[in-house]
PDB file of C-alpha atoms and ligand atoms in Angstrom:
ATOM      1  CA  MET I  80      16.111  -7.896 -16.510  1.00 41.00           C
ATOM      2  CA  LYS I  81      13.034  -9.548 -17.959  1.00 47.00           C
ATOM      3  CA  ARG I  82       9.855  -9.154 -15.900  1.00 50.00           C
ATOM      4  CA  ASP I  83       7.996 -12.369 -15.010  1.00 53.00           C
ATOM      5  CA  ALA I  84       4.683 -13.228 -16.557  1.00 56.00           C
ATOM      6  CA  TRP I  85       2.012 -11.711 -14.335  1.00 56.00           C
ATOM      7  CA  PRO I  86      -0.231 -12.524 -12.533  1.00 57.00           C
ATOM      8  CA  LEU I  87       1.948 -15.177 -10.978  1.00 54.00           C
ATOM      9  CA  GLN I  88       0.597 -18.696 -11.112  1.00 56.00           C
ATOM     10  CA  PRO I  89      -1.307 -19.596  -7.904  1.00 55.00           C
ATOM     11  CA  PRO I  90       1.381 -21.830  -6.309  1.00 58.00           C
ATOM     12  CA  VAL I  91       3.852 -18.933  -6.140  1.00 72.00           C
ATOM     13  CA  PRO I  92       3.199 -16.669  -3.148  1.00 92.00           C
ATOM     14  CA  VAL I  93       3.652 -12.992  -3.943  1.00 95.00           C
ATOM     15  CA  LEU I  94       4.640 -12.425  -0.320  1.00 96.00           C
ATOM     16  CA  ARG I  95       6.182 -14.835   2.143  1.00 96.00           C
ATOM     17  CA  VAL I  96       7.037 -13.608   5.632  1.00 97.00           C
ATOM     18  CA  SER I  97       8.790 -15.884   8.112  1.00 96.00           C
ATOM     19  CA  GLY I  98      10.154 -15.462  11.623  1.00 96.00           C
ATOM     20  CA  LEU I  99       9.704 -11.717  11.545  1.00 97.00           C
ATOM     21  CA  ALA I 100      10.652  -9.895  14.731  1.00 96.00           C
ATOM     22  CA  LYS I 101      10.562  -6.166  15.332  1.00 96.00           C
ATOM     23  CA  ALA I 102      11.321  -4.144  18.435  1.00 95.00           C
ATOM     24  CA  PHE I 103      11.581  -0.379  18.783  1.00 94.00           C
ATOM     25  CA  THR I 104      14.512   1.133  20.628  1.00 89.00           C
ATOM     26  CA  LEU I 105      13.560   4.292  22.480  1.00 87.00           C
ATOM     27  CA  HIS I 106      16.761   6.308  22.469  1.00 86.00           C
ATOM     28  CA  LEU I 107      15.233   9.131  24.500  1.00 83.00           C
ATOM     29  CA  ARG I 108      14.410   6.575  27.218  1.00 82.00           C
ATOM     30  CA  GLY I 109      17.942   5.331  27.747  1.00 84.00           C
ATOM     31  CA  GLY I 110      17.714   2.814  24.881  1.00 85.00           C
ATOM     32  CA  LEU I 111      14.604   1.042  26.262  1.00 90.00           C
ATOM     33  CA  ARG I 112      13.559  -1.779  23.920  1.00 91.00           C
ATOM     34  CA  LEU I 113       9.895  -2.201  23.105  1.00 92.00           C
ATOM     35  CA  PRO I 114       9.291  -5.600  21.468  1.00 93.00           C
ATOM     36  CA  VAL I 115       6.244  -5.519  19.198  1.00 95.00           C
ATOM     37  CA  LEU I 116       6.378  -8.385  16.670  1.00 96.00           C
ATOM     38  CA  HIS I 117       7.852 -11.833  17.170  1.00 95.00           C
ATOM     39  CA  GLY I 118       7.750 -14.972  15.004  1.00 95.00           C
ATOM     40  CA  VAL I 119       5.322 -13.499  12.472  1.00 96.00           C
ATOM     41  CA  ALA I 120       4.734 -15.760   9.476  1.00 96.00           C
ATOM     42  CA  LEU I 121       2.378 -15.292   6.587  1.00 95.00           C
ATOM     43  CA  GLU I 122       1.991 -16.077   2.912  1.00 96.00           C
ATOM     44  CA  VAL I 123      -0.159 -14.202   0.459  1.00 97.00           C
ATOM     45  CA  ARG I 124      -0.841 -15.442  -3.042  1.00 95.00           C
ATOM     46  CA  ALA I 125      -2.000 -13.572  -6.122  1.00 94.00           C
ATOM     47  CA  GLY I 126      -5.696 -12.747  -5.801  1.00 94.00           C
ATOM     48  CA  GLU I 127      -5.836 -13.278  -2.024  1.00 96.00           C
ATOM     49  CA  CYS I 128      -6.617 -10.669   0.615  1.00 97.00           C
ATOM     50  CA  VAL I 129      -5.239 -11.326   4.088  1.00 97.00           C
ATOM     51  CA  ALA I 130      -6.677  -9.172   6.864  1.00 97.00           C
ATOM     52  CA  LEU I 131      -4.479  -8.395   9.868  1.00 97.00           C
ATOM     53  CA  VAL I 132      -6.509  -8.451  13.059  1.00 96.00           C
ATOM     54  CA  GLY I 133      -5.572  -8.000  16.704  1.00 95.00           C
ATOM     55  CA  ARG I 134      -5.984  -5.595  19.564  1.00 94.00           C
ATOM     56  CA  SER I 135      -4.975  -1.981  19.353  1.00 92.00           C
ATOM     57  CA  GLY I 136      -1.205  -1.855  19.825  1.00 92.00           C
ATOM     58  CA  SER I 137      -0.674  -5.471  18.695  1.00 94.00           C
ATOM     59  CA  GLY I 138       1.545  -4.288  15.839  1.00 95.00           C
ATOM     60  CA  LYS I 139      -0.686  -4.341  12.745  1.00 96.00           C
ATOM     61  CA  SER I 140       0.464  -0.994  11.368  1.00 94.00           C
ATOM     62  CA  THR I 141       4.046  -1.812  12.352  1.00 95.00           C
ATOM     63  CA  LEU I 142       3.911  -5.034  10.323  1.00 96.00           C
ATOM     64  CA  MET I 143       2.453  -3.120   7.400  1.00 96.00           C
ATOM     65  CA  LYS I 144       5.399  -0.701   7.503  1.00 95.00           C
ATOM     66  CA  CYS I 145       7.820  -3.647   7.635  1.00 96.00           C
ATOM     67  CA  LEU I 146       6.136  -5.073   4.504  1.00 96.00           C
ATOM     68  CA  HIS I 147       6.496  -1.693   2.801  1.00 94.00           C
ATOM     69  CA  GLY I 148      10.173  -1.556   3.708  1.00 92.00           C
ATOM     70  CA  SER I 149       9.772   1.624   5.771  1.00 91.00           C
ATOM     71  CA  TYR I 150      10.799  -0.181   8.970  1.00 93.00           C
ATOM     72  CA  GLY I 151      13.780  -2.471   9.154  1.00 92.00           C
ATOM     73  CA  ILE I 152      13.270  -5.773  10.960  1.00 94.00           C
ATOM     74  CA  ASP I 153      15.387  -7.462  13.643  1.00 95.00           C
ATOM     75  CA  ALA I 154      14.977 -11.059  12.456  1.00 96.00           C
ATOM     76  CA  GLY I 155      13.278 -13.061   9.743  1.00 96.00           C
ATOM     77  CA  GLU I 156      12.497 -12.589   6.087  1.00 96.00           C
ATOM     78  CA  VAL I 157      10.047 -10.552   4.034  1.00 96.00           C
ATOM     79  CA  ARG I 158      10.278 -12.185   0.622  1.00 96.00           C
ATOM     80  CA  LEU I 159       8.436 -10.428  -2.176  1.00 95.00           C
ATOM     81  CA  HIS I 160       8.167 -11.976  -5.614  1.00 91.00           C
ATOM     82  CA  GLY I 161       8.599  -8.753  -7.590  1.00 78.00           C
ATOM     83  CA  GLY I 162       8.730  -8.249 -11.341  1.00 78.00           C
ATOM     84  CA  THR I 163      12.438  -8.972 -11.482  1.00 80.00           C
ATOM     85  CA  GLY I 164      12.268 -12.034  -9.228  1.00 85.00           C
ATOM     86  CA  PRO I 165      12.177 -12.641  -5.473  1.00 90.00           C
ATOM     87  CA  VAL I 166      13.672 -10.035  -3.161  1.00 92.00           C
ATOM     88  CA  ASN I 167      14.130 -10.245   0.608  1.00 94.00           C
ATOM     89  CA  LEU I 168      13.090  -6.772   1.741  1.00 92.00           C
ATOM     90  CA  ALA I 169      14.996  -7.287   4.984  1.00 89.00           C
ATOM     91  CA  GLN I 170      18.268  -7.305   3.042  1.00 91.00           C
ATOM     92  CA  ALA I 171      17.367  -5.149   0.055  1.00 92.00           C
ATOM     93  CA  SER I 172      19.233  -1.947  -0.767  1.00 92.00           C
ATOM     94  CA  VAL I 173      17.436   1.394  -0.609  1.00 92.00           C
ATOM     95  CA  GLN I 174      17.437   1.474  -4.432  1.00 91.00           C
ATOM     96  CA  GLN I 175      15.806  -1.959  -4.600  1.00 91.00           C
ATOM     97  CA  VAL I 176      13.129  -0.943  -2.094  1.00 91.00           C
ATOM     98  CA  LEU I 177      12.397   2.263  -4.034  1.00 91.00           C
ATOM     99  CA  ALA I 178      12.176   0.331  -7.310  1.00 90.00           C
ATOM    100  CA  LEU I 179       9.776  -2.186  -5.726  1.00 92.00           C
ATOM    101  CA  ARG I 180       7.614   0.660  -4.457  1.00 92.00           C
ATOM    102  CA  ARG I 181       7.429   2.222  -7.927  1.00 89.00           C
ATOM    103  CA  ARG I 182       6.345  -0.958  -9.682  1.00 87.00           C
ATOM    104  CA  ASP I 183       5.359  -3.758  -7.318  1.00 94.00           C
ATOM    105  CA  ILE I 184       4.178  -2.508  -3.920  1.00 96.00           C
ATOM    106  CA  ALA I 185       1.329  -0.054  -3.397  1.00 96.00           C
ATOM    107  CA  TYR I 186       0.652   1.253   0.096  1.00 95.00           C
ATOM    108  CA  VAL I 187      -2.423   3.134   1.218  1.00 95.00           C
ATOM    109  CA  SER I 188      -1.470   4.584   4.586  1.00 89.00           C
ATOM    110  CA  GLN I 189      -4.129   5.613   7.058  1.00 83.00           C
ATOM    111  CA  PHE I 190      -3.433   9.299   6.468  1.00 81.00           C
ATOM    112  CA  LEU I 191      -2.468  11.000   3.245  1.00 81.00           C
ATOM    113  CA  ARG I 192       0.979  12.558   3.226  1.00 82.00           C
ATOM    114  CA  ALA I 193       0.747  14.673   0.111  1.00 80.00           C
ATOM    115  CA  PRO I 194       3.502  17.033  -0.970  1.00 82.00           C
ATOM    116  CA  PRO I 195       2.413  20.672  -0.486  1.00 86.00           C
ATOM    117  CA  ARG I 196       1.056  22.600  -3.495  1.00 90.00           C
ATOM    118  CA  VAL I 197       0.555  19.534  -5.675  1.00 93.00           C
ATOM    119  CA  SER I 198      -3.026  19.241  -6.953  1.00 96.00           C
ATOM    120  CA  ALA I 199      -5.113  16.202  -6.019  1.00 96.00           C
ATOM    121  CA  ILE I 200      -5.145  14.925  -9.592  1.00 96.00           C
ATOM    122  CA  ASP I 201      -1.360  15.202  -9.851  1.00 95.00           C
ATOM    123  CA  VAL I 202      -0.859  13.406  -6.509  1.00 95.00           C
ATOM    124  CA  VAL I 203      -2.572  10.462  -8.221  1.00 95.00           C
ATOM    125  CA  ALA I 204      -1.148  10.967 -11.734  1.00 94.00           C
ATOM    126  CA  GLU I 205       2.386  11.104 -10.316  1.00 92.00           C
ATOM    127  CA  ARG I 206       2.008   7.496  -9.217  1.00 93.00           C
ATOM    128  CA  VAL I 207       1.152   6.482 -12.793  1.00 93.00           C
ATOM    129  CA  LEU I 208       4.187   8.310 -14.175  1.00 91.00           C
ATOM    130  CA  GLN I 209       6.527   6.880 -11.504  1.00 88.00           C
ATOM    131  CA  SER I 210       5.458   3.350 -12.314  1.00 87.00           C
ATOM    132  CA  GLU I 211       6.302   3.663 -16.015  1.00 81.00           C
ATOM    133  CA  PRO I 212       9.732   2.772 -17.308  1.00 75.00           C
ATOM    134  CA  ALA I 213      11.709   5.998 -17.790  1.00 65.00           C
ATOM    135  CA  ALA I 214      11.065   7.583 -21.176  1.00 56.00           C
ATOM    136  CA  PRO I 215      13.978   7.449 -23.624  1.00 52.00           C
ATOM    137  CA  LEU I 216      16.092  10.622 -23.483  1.00 47.00           C
ATOM    138  CA  ASP I 217      15.368  11.569 -27.080  1.00 51.00           C
ATOM    139  CA  ASP I 218      11.601  11.606 -26.477  1.00 51.00           C
ATOM    140  CA  ALA I 219      10.044  14.774 -27.843  1.00 50.00           C
ATOM    141  CA  LEU I 220       8.648  17.146 -25.233  1.00 51.00           C
ATOM    142  CA  ASP I 221       5.171  16.767 -26.649  1.00 56.00           C
ATOM    143  CA  ALA I 222       5.452  13.016 -26.033  1.00 57.00           C
ATOM    144  CA  ASP I 223       6.050  13.843 -22.357  1.00 81.00           C
ATOM    145  CA  ASP I 224       2.961  16.050 -22.403  1.00 83.00           C
ATOM    146  CA  ALA I 225       1.025  13.138 -23.831  1.00 87.00           C
ATOM    147  CA  ARG I 226       2.226  10.896 -20.985  1.00 89.00           C
ATOM    148  CA  VAL I 227       1.175  13.472 -18.412  1.00 91.00           C
ATOM    149  CA  ASP I 228      -2.229  13.899 -20.070  1.00 93.00           C
ATOM    150  CA  ALA I 229      -2.757  10.131 -20.161  1.00 94.00           C
ATOM    151  CA  ALA I 230      -1.744   9.805 -16.496  1.00 94.00           C
ATOM    152  CA  ARG I 231      -4.137  12.627 -15.516  1.00 96.00           C
ATOM    153  CA  ALA I 232      -6.939  10.971 -17.480  1.00 97.00           C
ATOM    154  CA  GLN I 233      -6.329   7.701 -15.624  1.00 97.00           C
ATOM    155  CA  ALA I 234      -6.214   9.564 -12.299  1.00 97.00           C
ATOM    156  CA  GLY I 235      -9.393  11.515 -13.089  1.00 98.00           C
ATOM    157  CA  ALA I 236     -11.311   8.375 -14.006  1.00 98.00           C
ATOM    158  CA  LEU I 237     -10.532   6.855 -10.597  1.00 98.00           C
ATOM    159  CA  LEU I 238     -11.254  10.061  -8.657  1.00 98.00           C
ATOM    160  CA  GLN I 239     -14.592  10.142 -10.468  1.00 98.00           C
ATOM    161  CA  ARG I 240     -15.376   6.587  -9.372  1.00 97.00           C
ATOM    162  CA  LEU I 241     -14.510   7.608  -5.834  1.00 97.00           C
ATOM    163  CA  ASN I 242     -16.967  10.525  -6.110  1.00 97.00           C
ATOM    164  CA  LEU I 243     -14.370  13.217  -5.478  1.00 97.00           C
ATOM    165  CA  PRO I 244     -15.978  16.393  -6.903  1.00 97.00           C
ATOM    166  CA  GLU I 245     -14.189  17.567 -10.044  1.00 97.00           C
ATOM    167  CA  SER I 246     -13.993  21.081  -8.573  1.00 97.00           C
ATOM    168  CA  LEU I 247     -11.424  19.729  -6.071  1.00 97.00           C
ATOM    169  CA  TRP I 248      -9.133  17.969  -8.546  1.00 97.00           C
ATOM    170  CA  SER I 249      -6.961  21.015  -9.240  1.00 97.00           C
ATOM    171  CA  LEU I 250      -6.549  21.878  -5.535  1.00 97.00           C
ATOM    172  CA  PRO I 251      -3.886  20.526  -3.153  1.00 96.00           C
ATOM    173  CA  PRO I 252      -5.515  18.032  -0.756  1.00 95.00           C
ATOM    174  CA  ALA I 253      -4.058  19.631   2.425  1.00 93.00           C
ATOM    175  CA  THR I 254      -7.336  21.395   3.240  1.00 91.00           C
ATOM    176  CA  PHE I 255      -9.649  18.549   2.148  1.00 95.00           C
ATOM    177  CA  SER I 256     -11.921  16.772   4.627  1.00 94.00           C
ATOM    178  CA  GLY I 257     -10.689  13.480   6.128  1.00 92.00           C
ATOM    179  CA  GLY I 258     -12.828  11.418   3.744  1.00 94.00           C
ATOM    180  CA  GLU I 259     -11.768  13.458   0.702  1.00 95.00           C
ATOM    181  CA  GLN I 260      -8.091  13.057   1.584  1.00 95.00           C
ATOM    182  CA  GLN I 261      -8.592   9.355   2.118  1.00 95.00           C
ATOM    183  CA  ARG I 262     -10.132   8.987  -1.344  1.00 96.00           C
ATOM    184  CA  VAL I 263      -7.152  10.748  -2.927  1.00 96.00           C
ATOM    185  CA  ASN I 264      -4.916   8.386  -0.966  1.00 95.00           C
ATOM    186  CA  ILE I 265      -6.859   5.341  -2.148  1.00 96.00           C
ATOM    187  CA  ALA I 266      -6.806   6.564  -5.744  1.00 97.00           C
ATOM    188  CA  ARG I 267      -3.035   7.022  -5.526  1.00 96.00           C
ATOM    189  CA  GLY I 268      -2.594   3.512  -4.175  1.00 96.00           C
ATOM    190  CA  LEU I 269      -4.896   1.788  -6.643  1.00 97.00           C
ATOM    191  CA  VAL I 270      -4.400   3.739  -9.861  1.00 97.00           C
ATOM    192  CA  VAL I 271      -1.663   1.358 -11.014  1.00 95.00           C
ATOM    193  CA  PRO I 272      -2.053  -2.424 -10.598  1.00 95.00           C
ATOM    194  CA  ALA I 273       0.482  -3.684  -8.049  1.00 95.00           C
ATOM    195  CA  ARG I 274       1.634  -7.173  -7.147  1.00 95.00           C
ATOM    196  CA  LEU I 275       1.269  -6.378  -3.457  1.00 97.00           C
ATOM    197  CA  LEU I 276      -1.288  -3.897  -2.155  1.00 98.00           C
ATOM    198  CA  LEU I 277      -1.028  -2.792   1.489  1.00 98.00           C
ATOM    199  CA  LEU I 278      -4.117  -1.120   2.955  1.00 97.00           C
ATOM    200  CA  ASP I 279      -4.056   0.446   6.442  1.00 95.00           C
ATOM    201  CA  GLU I 280      -7.656   1.301   7.382  1.00 93.00           C
ATOM    202  CA  PRO I 281      -8.605   2.455   3.876  1.00 93.00           C
ATOM    203  CA  THR I 282     -12.282   3.062   4.698  1.00 93.00           C
ATOM    204  CA  ALA I 283     -12.036   4.562   8.188  1.00 90.00           C
ATOM    205  CA  SER I 284     -13.329   8.039   7.173  1.00 88.00           C
ATOM    206  CA  LEU I 285     -15.627   7.044   4.320  1.00 93.00           C
ATOM    207  CA  ASP I 286     -19.401   7.119   4.013  1.00 93.00           C
ATOM    208  CA  ALA I 287     -21.375   3.998   3.054  1.00 94.00           C
ATOM    209  CA  THR I 288     -21.438   4.802  -0.686  1.00 96.00           C
ATOM    210  CA  ASN I 289     -17.693   5.270  -0.921  1.00 96.00           C
ATOM    211  CA  ARG I 290     -17.026   2.207   1.257  1.00 96.00           C
ATOM    212  CA  GLN I 291     -18.868   0.195  -1.389  1.00 96.00           C
ATOM    213  CA  VAL I 292     -16.740   1.761  -4.135  1.00 97.00           C
ATOM    214  CA  VAL I 293     -13.572   0.792  -2.244  1.00 96.00           C
ATOM    215  CA  ILE I 294     -14.855  -2.764  -1.744  1.00 97.00           C
ATOM    216  CA  ARG I 295     -15.398  -3.015  -5.511  1.00 97.00           C
ATOM    217  CA  LEU I 296     -11.926  -1.623  -6.228  1.00 97.00           C
ATOM    218  CA  ILE I 297     -10.330  -4.182  -3.888  1.00 97.00           C
ATOM    219  CA  HIS I 298     -12.283  -6.985  -5.595  1.00 97.00           C
ATOM    220  CA  GLU I 299     -11.054  -5.757  -8.961  1.00 97.00           C
ATOM    221  CA  ALA I 300      -7.442  -5.638  -7.733  1.00 96.00           C
ATOM    222  CA  LYS I 301      -7.733  -9.230  -6.457  1.00 96.00           C
ATOM    223  CA  ALA I 302      -9.310 -10.381  -9.703  1.00 95.00           C
ATOM    224  CA  GLY I 303      -6.388  -8.788 -11.546  1.00 94.00           C
ATOM    225  CA  GLY I 304      -3.934 -10.938  -9.553  1.00 93.00           C
ATOM    226  CA  THR I 305      -2.880  -8.489  -6.846  1.00 96.00           C
ATOM    227  CA  ALA I 306      -2.048  -9.922  -3.415  1.00 96.00           C
ATOM    228  CA  VAL I 307      -3.625  -7.725  -0.742  1.00 97.00           C
ATOM    229  CA  VAL I 308      -2.762  -7.298   2.948  1.00 98.00           C
ATOM    230  CA  GLY I 309      -5.158  -5.048   4.830  1.00 97.00           C
ATOM    231  CA  ILE I 310      -6.189  -3.709   8.205  1.00 97.00           C
ATOM    232  CA  PHE I 311      -9.936  -3.167   8.282  1.00 95.00           C
ATOM    233  CA  HIS I 312     -11.561  -2.222  11.564  1.00 89.00           C
ATOM    234  CA  ASP I 313     -14.859  -2.065   9.683  1.00 92.00           C
ATOM    235  CA  GLU I 314     -16.075  -5.672   9.855  1.00 93.00           C
ATOM    236  CA  GLU I 315     -18.452  -5.246   6.938  1.00 94.00           C
ATOM    237  CA  VAL I 316     -15.548  -4.264   4.694  1.00 96.00           C
ATOM    238  CA  ARG I 317     -13.334  -7.019   6.125  1.00 97.00           C
ATOM    239  CA  ASP I 318     -15.987  -9.689   5.552  1.00 96.00           C
ATOM    240  CA  ALA I 319     -16.539  -8.440   2.011  1.00 97.00           C
ATOM    241  CA  VAL I 320     -12.894  -8.499   0.893  1.00 97.00           C
ATOM    242  CA  ALA I 321     -10.789 -10.765   3.137  1.00 97.00           C
ATOM    243  CA  THR I 322      -9.953 -14.285   2.029  1.00 95.00           C
ATOM    244  CA  ARG I 323      -8.646 -15.017   5.552  1.00 95.00           C
ATOM    245  CA  CYS I 324      -7.507 -13.274   8.717  1.00 96.00           C
ATOM    246  CA  ILE I 325      -4.215 -13.423  10.616  1.00 95.00           C
ATOM    247  CA  GLU I 326      -4.281 -12.475  14.274  1.00 95.00           C
ATOM    248  CA  LEU I 327      -1.304 -10.586  15.637  1.00 93.00           C
ATOM    249  CA  GLN I 328      -0.343 -10.801  19.271  1.00 87.00           C
ATOM    250  CA  ARG I 329       1.994  -8.354  20.886  1.00 78.00           C
ATOM    251  CA  ALA I 330       5.453  -9.847  21.555  1.00 75.00           C
ATOM    252  CA  LEU I 331       6.025 -10.307  25.274  1.00 70.00           C
ATOM    253  CA  LYS I 332       9.753  -9.814  25.502  1.00 59.00           C
TER     254      LYS I 332
HETATM  255  N1  ATP W 338       7.961   4.434  15.657  1.00 91.72           N
HETATM  256  C1  ATP W 338       7.668   3.874  16.848  1.00 91.72           C
HETATM  257  N2  ATP W 338       8.476   4.025  17.918  1.00 91.72           N
HETATM  258  C2  ATP W 338       8.196   3.455  19.106  1.00 91.72           C
HETATM  259  N3  ATP W 338       7.104   2.679  19.318  1.00 91.72           N
HETATM  260  C3  ATP W 338       6.280   2.491  18.304  1.00 91.72           C
HETATM  261  C4  ATP W 338       6.493   3.068  17.010  1.00 91.72           C
HETATM  262  N4  ATP W 338       5.494   2.691  16.179  1.00 91.72           N
HETATM  263  C5  ATP W 338       4.677   1.921  16.925  1.00 91.72           C
HETATM  264  N5  ATP W 338       5.144   1.795  18.185  1.00 91.72           N
HETATM  265  C6  ATP W 338       4.537   0.995  19.252  1.00 91.72           C
HETATM  266  O1  ATP W 338       4.321  -0.302  18.757  1.00 91.72           O
HETATM  267  C7  ATP W 338       3.083  -0.825  19.216  1.00 91.72           C
HETATM  268  C8  ATP W 338       2.268  -1.295  18.038  1.00 91.72           C
HETATM  269  O2  ATP W 338       1.830  -0.156  17.326  1.00 91.72           O
HETATM  270  P1  ATP W 338       0.970  -0.287  15.996  1.00 91.72           P
HETATM  271  O3  ATP W 338       0.704   1.105  15.513  1.00 91.72           O
HETATM  272  O4  ATP W 338       1.641  -1.220  15.069  1.00 91.72           O
HETATM  273  O5  ATP W 338      -0.370  -0.965  16.546  1.00 91.72           O
HETATM  274  P2  ATP W 338      -1.715  -1.340  15.794  1.00 91.72           P
HETATM  275  O6  ATP W 338      -1.950  -2.805  15.978  1.00 91.72           O
HETATM  276  O7  ATP W 338      -1.672  -0.819  14.405  1.00 91.72           O
HETATM  277  O8  ATP W 338      -2.800  -0.549  16.672  1.00 91.72           O
HETATM  278  P3  ATP W 338      -4.150   0.215  16.227  1.00 91.72           P
HETATM  279  O9  ATP W 338      -5.203  -0.858  16.019  1.00 91.72           O
HETATM  280  O10 ATP W 338      -4.459   1.067  17.428  1.00 91.72           O
HETATM  281  O11 ATP W 338      -3.874   1.031  14.989  1.00 91.72           O
HETATM  282  C9  ATP W 338       2.431   0.266  20.049  1.00 91.72           C
HETATM  283  O12 ATP W 338       2.645  -0.006  21.414  1.00 91.72           O
HETATM  284  C10 ATP W 338       3.167   1.539  19.636  1.00 91.72           C
HETATM  285  O13 ATP W 338       3.253   2.441  20.693  1.00 91.72           O
HETATM  286 MG1   MG W 339      -2.699   0.711  13.359  1.00 91.72          MG
END
């Protein structure tokens, strides 16, 4: 199917959420239901950054996971205008969600979950390779090598901007410091332009210099037409990048 022209024109929201409700069922507690989100509505257009605010436990990270398709929802719609047209994540198949995550949705979780034994540069380069249309079967092997080299070059350029020492690039990030892991995570999320970028506390473990780098990267993503939804406890970062804030309140029943 033909991909839409991108960035989308301003009147078309990249993300439109309406009537979203989410409760957790605690099976080990006799099926106790824990309502968290109720009646959540939001729209995010290309180039906007919406910050989710609210008290601890109000459901910010839960909403983020609903937008990423990792949590199902109990009611409402999460409509994403992806490259092949609008998709309601609440009703999408697993294959559709995986395809959206390869091309359209980027998610920077609070903590890096890197596969063991994969080097930092390949954790990032893998994202570039996943986002590309599959290579034709008759591609020569050296063409594949060229793709890998190009993806690593793109990954390295971003890790450099994020001041991750080159001596760490060939090592798996499992033993990295919190801030180093977070920079690998950010690089993985931002190395390919996405329509929707989800950021859960992307600067929580970063020093002032790297916070500024991340602020610049978010500005660049917005300028490129990405719609951003973020949780930023750091008010300086939030003020620098957010177009507006949405306050979440814990559902009462
Ligand atoms: N997988 C889960 N199973 C059961 N309850 C959960 C689950 N995930 C989150 N919760 C509950 O949902 C509520 C909202 O959690 P969430 O992590 O979304 O809050 P938050 O707004 O991100 O808070 P914080 O600012 O502290 O990160 C909390 O009470 C939490 O205990
Ligand atoms: Mg949270």
